[in-house]
PDB file of C-alpha atoms in Angstrom:
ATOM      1  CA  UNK A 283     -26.075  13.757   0.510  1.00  0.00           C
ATOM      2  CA  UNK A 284     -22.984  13.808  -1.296  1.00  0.00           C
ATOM      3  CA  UNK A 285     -21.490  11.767  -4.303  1.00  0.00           C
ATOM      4  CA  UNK A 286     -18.706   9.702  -2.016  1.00  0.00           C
ATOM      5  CA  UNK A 287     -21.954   8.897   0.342  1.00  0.00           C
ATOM      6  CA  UNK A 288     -24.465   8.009  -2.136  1.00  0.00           C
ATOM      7  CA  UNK A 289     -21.632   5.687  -3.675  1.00  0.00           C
ATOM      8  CA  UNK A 290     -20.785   4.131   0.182  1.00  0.00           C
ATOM      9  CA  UNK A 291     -24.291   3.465   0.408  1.00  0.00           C
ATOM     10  CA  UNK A 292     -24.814   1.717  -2.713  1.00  0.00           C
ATOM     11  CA  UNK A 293     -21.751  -0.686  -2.370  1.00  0.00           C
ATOM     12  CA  UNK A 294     -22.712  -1.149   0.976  1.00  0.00           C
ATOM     13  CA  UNK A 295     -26.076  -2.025  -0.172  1.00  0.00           C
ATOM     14  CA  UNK A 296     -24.569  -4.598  -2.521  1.00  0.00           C
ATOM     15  CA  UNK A 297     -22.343  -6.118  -0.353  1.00  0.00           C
ATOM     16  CA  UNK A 298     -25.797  -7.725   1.335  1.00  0.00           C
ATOM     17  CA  UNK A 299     -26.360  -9.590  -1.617  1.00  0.00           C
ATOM     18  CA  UNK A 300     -25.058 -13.156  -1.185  1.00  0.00           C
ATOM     19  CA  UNK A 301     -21.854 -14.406  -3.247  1.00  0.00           C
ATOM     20  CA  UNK A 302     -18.713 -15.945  -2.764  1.00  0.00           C
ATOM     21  CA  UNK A 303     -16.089 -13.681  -1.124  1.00  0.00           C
ATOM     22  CA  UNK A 304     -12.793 -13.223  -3.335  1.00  0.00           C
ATOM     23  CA  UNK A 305     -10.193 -16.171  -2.673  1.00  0.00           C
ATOM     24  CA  UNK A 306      -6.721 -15.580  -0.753  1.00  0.00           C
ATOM     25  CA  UNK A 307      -3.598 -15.359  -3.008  1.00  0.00           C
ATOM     26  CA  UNK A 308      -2.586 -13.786  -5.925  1.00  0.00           C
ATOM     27  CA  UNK A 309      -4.249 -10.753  -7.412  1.00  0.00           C
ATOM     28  CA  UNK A 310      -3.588  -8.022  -9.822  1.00  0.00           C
ATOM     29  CA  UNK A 311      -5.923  -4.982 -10.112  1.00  0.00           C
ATOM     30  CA  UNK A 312      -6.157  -1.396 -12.140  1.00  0.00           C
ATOM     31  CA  UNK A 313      -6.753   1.762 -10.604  1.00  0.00           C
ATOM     32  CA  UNK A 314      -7.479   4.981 -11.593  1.00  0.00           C
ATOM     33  CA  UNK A 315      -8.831   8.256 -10.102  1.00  0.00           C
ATOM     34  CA  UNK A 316      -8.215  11.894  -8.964  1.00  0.00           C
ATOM     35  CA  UNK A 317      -5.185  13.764  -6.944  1.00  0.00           C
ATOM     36  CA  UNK A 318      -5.000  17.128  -5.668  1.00  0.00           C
ATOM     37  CA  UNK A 319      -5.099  17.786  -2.074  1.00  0.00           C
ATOM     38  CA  UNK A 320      -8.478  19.326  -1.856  1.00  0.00           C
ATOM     39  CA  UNK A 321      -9.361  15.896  -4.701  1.00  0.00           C
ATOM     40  CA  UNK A 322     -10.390  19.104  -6.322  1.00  0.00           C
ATOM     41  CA  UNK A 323      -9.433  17.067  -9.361  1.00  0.00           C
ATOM     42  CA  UNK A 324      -6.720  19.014 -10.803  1.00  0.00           C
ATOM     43  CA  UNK A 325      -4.978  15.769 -12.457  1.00  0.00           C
ATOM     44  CA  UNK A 326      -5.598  12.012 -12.778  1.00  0.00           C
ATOM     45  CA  UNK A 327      -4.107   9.043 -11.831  1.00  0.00           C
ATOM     46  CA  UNK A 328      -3.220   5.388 -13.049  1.00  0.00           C
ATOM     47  CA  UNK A 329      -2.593   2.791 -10.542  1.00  0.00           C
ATOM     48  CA  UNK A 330      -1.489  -0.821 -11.604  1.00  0.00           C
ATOM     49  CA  UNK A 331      -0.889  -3.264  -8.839  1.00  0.00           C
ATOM     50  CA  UNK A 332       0.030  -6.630  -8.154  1.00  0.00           C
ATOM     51  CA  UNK A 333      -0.733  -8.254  -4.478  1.00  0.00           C
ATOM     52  CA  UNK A 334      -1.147 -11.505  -2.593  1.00  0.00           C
ATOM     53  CA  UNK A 335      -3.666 -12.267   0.095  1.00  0.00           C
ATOM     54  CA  UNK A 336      -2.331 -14.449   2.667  1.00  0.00           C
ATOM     55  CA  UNK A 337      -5.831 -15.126   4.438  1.00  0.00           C
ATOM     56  CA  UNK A 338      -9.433 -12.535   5.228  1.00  0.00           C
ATOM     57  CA  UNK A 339      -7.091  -9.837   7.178  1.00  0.00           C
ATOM     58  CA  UNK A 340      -3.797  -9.756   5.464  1.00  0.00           C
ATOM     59  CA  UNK A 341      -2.346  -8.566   2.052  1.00  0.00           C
ATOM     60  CA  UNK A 342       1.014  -7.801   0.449  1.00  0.00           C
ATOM     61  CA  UNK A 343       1.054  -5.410  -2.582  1.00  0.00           C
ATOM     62  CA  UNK A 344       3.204  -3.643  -5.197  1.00  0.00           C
ATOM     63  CA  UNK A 345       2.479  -1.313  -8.056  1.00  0.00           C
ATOM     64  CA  UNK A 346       3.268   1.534 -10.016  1.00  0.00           C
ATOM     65  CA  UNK A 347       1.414   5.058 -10.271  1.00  0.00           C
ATOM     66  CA  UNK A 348       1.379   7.459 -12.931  1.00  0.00           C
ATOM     67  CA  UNK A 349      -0.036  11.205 -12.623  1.00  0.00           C
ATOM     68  CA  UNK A 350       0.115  11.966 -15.860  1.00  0.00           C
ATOM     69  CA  UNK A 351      -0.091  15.759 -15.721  1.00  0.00           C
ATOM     70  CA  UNK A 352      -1.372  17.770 -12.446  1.00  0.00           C
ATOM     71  CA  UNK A 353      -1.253  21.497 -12.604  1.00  0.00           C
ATOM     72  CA  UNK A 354      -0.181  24.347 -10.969  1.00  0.00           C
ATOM     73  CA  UNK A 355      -1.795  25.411  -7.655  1.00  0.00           C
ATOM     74  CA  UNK A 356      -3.368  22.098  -6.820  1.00  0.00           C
ATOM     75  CA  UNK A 357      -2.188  22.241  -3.491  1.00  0.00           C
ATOM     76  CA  UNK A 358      -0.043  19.213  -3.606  1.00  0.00           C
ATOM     77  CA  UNK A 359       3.422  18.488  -4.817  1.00  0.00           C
ATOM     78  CA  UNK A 360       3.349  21.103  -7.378  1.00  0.00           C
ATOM     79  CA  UNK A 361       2.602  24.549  -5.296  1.00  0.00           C
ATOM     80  CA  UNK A 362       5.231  26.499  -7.025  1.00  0.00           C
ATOM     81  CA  UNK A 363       5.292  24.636 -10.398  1.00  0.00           C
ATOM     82  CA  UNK A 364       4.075  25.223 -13.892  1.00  0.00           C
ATOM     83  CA  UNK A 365       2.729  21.872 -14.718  1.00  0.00           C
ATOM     84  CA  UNK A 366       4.225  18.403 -13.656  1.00  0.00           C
ATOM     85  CA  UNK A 367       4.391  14.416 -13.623  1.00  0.00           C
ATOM     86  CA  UNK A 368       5.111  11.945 -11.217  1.00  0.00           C
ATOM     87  CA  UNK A 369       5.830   8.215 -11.361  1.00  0.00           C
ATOM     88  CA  UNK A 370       6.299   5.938  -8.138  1.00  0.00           C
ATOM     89  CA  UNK A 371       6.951   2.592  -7.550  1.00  0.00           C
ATOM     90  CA  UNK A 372       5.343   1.310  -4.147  1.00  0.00           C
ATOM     91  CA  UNK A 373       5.081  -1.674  -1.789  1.00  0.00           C
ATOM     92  CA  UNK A 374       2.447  -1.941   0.571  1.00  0.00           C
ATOM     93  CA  UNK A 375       0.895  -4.069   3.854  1.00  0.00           C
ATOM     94  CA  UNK A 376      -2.554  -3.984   3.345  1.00  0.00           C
ATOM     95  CA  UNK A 377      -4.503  -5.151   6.834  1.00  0.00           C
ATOM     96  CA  UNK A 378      -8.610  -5.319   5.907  1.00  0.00           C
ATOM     97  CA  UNK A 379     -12.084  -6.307   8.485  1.00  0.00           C
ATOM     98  CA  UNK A 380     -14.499  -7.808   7.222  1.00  0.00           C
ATOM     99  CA  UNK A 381     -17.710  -7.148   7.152  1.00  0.00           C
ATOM    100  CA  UNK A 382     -20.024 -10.165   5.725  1.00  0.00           C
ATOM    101  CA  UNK A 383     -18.546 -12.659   3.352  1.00  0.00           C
ATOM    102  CA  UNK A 384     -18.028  -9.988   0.543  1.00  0.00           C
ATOM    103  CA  UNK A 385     -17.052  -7.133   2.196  1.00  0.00           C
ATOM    104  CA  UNK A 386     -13.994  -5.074   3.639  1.00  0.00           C
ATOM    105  CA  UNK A 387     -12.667  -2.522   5.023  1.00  0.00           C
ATOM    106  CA  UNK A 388      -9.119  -1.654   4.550  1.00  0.00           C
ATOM    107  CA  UNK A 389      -6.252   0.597   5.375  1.00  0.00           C
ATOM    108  CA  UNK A 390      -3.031  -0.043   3.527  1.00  0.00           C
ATOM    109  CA  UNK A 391       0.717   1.673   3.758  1.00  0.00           C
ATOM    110  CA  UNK A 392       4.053   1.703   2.932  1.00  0.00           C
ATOM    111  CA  UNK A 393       7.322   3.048   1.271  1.00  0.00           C
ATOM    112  CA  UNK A 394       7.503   4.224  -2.450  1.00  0.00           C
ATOM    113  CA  UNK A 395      10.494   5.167  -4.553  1.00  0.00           C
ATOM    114  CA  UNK A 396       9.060   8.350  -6.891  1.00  0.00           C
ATOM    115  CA  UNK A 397      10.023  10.713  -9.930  1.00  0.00           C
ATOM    116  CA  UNK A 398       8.826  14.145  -9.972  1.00  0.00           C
ATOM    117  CA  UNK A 399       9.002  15.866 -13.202  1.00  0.00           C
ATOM    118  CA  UNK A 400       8.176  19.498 -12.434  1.00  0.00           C
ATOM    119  CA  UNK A 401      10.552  23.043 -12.278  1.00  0.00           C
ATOM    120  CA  UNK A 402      12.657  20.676 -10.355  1.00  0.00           C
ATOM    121  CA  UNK A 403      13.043  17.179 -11.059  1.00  0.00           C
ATOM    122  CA  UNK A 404      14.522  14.193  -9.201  1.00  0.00           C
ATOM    123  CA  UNK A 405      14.080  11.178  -7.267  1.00  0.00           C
ATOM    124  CA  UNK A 406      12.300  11.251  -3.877  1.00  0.00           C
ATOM    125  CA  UNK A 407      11.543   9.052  -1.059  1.00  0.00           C
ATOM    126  CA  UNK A 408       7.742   9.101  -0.107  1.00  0.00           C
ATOM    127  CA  UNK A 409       5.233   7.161   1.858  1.00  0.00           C
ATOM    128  CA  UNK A 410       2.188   6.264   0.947  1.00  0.00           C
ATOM    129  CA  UNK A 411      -1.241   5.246   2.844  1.00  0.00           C
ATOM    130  CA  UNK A 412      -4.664   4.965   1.976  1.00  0.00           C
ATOM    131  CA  UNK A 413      -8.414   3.532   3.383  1.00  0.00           C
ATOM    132  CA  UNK A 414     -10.875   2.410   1.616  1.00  0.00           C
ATOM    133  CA  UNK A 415     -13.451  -0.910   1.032  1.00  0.00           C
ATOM    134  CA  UNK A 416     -13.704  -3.196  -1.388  1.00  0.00           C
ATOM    135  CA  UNK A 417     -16.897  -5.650  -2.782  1.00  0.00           C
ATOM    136  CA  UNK A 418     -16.133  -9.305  -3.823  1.00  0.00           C
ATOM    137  CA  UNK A 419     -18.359  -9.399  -6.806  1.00  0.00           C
ATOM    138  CA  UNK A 420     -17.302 -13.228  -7.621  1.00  0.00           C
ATOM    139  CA  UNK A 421     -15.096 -15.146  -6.184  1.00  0.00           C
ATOM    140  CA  UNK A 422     -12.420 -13.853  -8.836  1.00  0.00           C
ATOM    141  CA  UNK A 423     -13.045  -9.876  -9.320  1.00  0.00           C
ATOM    142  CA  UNK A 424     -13.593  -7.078  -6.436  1.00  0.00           C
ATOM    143  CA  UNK A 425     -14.023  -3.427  -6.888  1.00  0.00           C
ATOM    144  CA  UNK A 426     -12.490  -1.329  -3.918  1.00  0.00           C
ATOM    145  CA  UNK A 427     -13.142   2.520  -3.334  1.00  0.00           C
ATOM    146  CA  UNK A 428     -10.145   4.216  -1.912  1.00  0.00           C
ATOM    147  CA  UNK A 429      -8.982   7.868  -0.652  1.00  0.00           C
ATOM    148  CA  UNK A 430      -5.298   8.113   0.068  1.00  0.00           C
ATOM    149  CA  UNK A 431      -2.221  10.545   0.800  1.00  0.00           C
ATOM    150  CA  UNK A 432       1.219  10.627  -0.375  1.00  0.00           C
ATOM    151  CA  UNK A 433       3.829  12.351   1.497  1.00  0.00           C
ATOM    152  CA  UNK A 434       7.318  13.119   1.354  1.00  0.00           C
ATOM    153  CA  UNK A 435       9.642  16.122   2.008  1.00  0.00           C
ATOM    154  CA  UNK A 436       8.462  19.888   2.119  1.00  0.00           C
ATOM    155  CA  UNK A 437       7.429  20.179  -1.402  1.00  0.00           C
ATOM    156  CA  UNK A 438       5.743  16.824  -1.498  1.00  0.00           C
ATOM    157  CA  UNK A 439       2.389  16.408  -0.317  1.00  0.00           C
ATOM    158  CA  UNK A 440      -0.883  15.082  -2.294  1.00  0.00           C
ATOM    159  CA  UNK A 441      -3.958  13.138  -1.340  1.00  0.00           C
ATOM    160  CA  UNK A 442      -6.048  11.058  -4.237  1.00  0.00           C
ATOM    161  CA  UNK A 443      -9.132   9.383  -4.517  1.00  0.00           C
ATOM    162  CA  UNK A 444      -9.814   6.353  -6.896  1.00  0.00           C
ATOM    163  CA  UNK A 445     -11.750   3.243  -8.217  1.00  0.00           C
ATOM    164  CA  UNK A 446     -10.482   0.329  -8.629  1.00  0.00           C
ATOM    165  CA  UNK A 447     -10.998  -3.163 -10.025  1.00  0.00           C
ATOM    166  CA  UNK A 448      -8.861  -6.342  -9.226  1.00  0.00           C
ATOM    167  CA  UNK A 449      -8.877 -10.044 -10.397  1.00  0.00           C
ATOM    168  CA  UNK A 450      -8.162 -13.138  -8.205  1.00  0.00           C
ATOM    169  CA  UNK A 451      -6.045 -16.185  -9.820  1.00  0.00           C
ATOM    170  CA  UNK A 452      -7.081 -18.689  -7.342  1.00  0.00           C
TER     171      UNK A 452
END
């Protein structure tokens, strides 16, 4: 069985375990993981984000990722590149089921405004989307596992995969 379904299985073993599902409103959560379209892990990735949760189904979020440094040959945005970075700014719907009173599934989407540092650099227009679950560990903090894509023009393609952690104000 592999890593990504051991981990499934343990969340979704957790998610049995009776506690208080995460409250609706305002959240802010850290993210961080691997990109490369094969997730081959030829860079790493920051996410933070900032969201509200109008009820069990619905989200609104915002955030800002960094990749760091990816290299060459990754088979994402940097195919013909030495070595790059990329920073994006994002907003996204986020639309979740769930499952129990501590667990979801999600897909999430929307438009993001990036920089791409590489042999050529400049601004681009990308979309972003990614599935994933999350666990309500308390009624304030949830950890989510996600695997997403970014995609933009020609030269700008790149899945990731992450963990993340987020906190609920209310």
């Amino acid at each position: 069985m592999s890593k990504i379904f051991k981990i499934l299985f343990i969340l979704g073993a957790f998610s049995a375990i009776s506690c208080q599902a995460a409250s609706d409103g305002m959240y802010t959560g850290v993210q961080g993981g691997i990109v490369g379209a094969d997730f081959g892990g030829s860079g790493g990735y920051g996410r933070l984000l900032l969201g509200t949760q109008v009820n069990r189904f619905f989200a609104f979020e915002m955030g800002t990722t960094l990749v760091p440094h990816t290299a060459a040959g990754s088979g994402g945005f940097l195919d013909n590149a030495t070595e790059g970075k990329a920073y994006t700014v994002d907003g996204d719907v986020k639309v979740m089921l769930p499952i129990g009173s501590r667990f979801n599934l999600y897909a999430k989407a929307g438009p993001s405004v990036g920089y791409v540092e590489a042999d050529t650099s400049g601004m681009a227009l990308l979309a972003n989307g990614s599935v994933g679950m999350n666990l309500d560990l308390t009624q304030h903090v949830s950890t989510d596992l996600s695997v997403g894509v970014m995609i933009g023009h020609s030269d700008f393609l790149d899945g990731f995969a992450g963990l993340g952690v987020s906190y609920h104000f209310t």
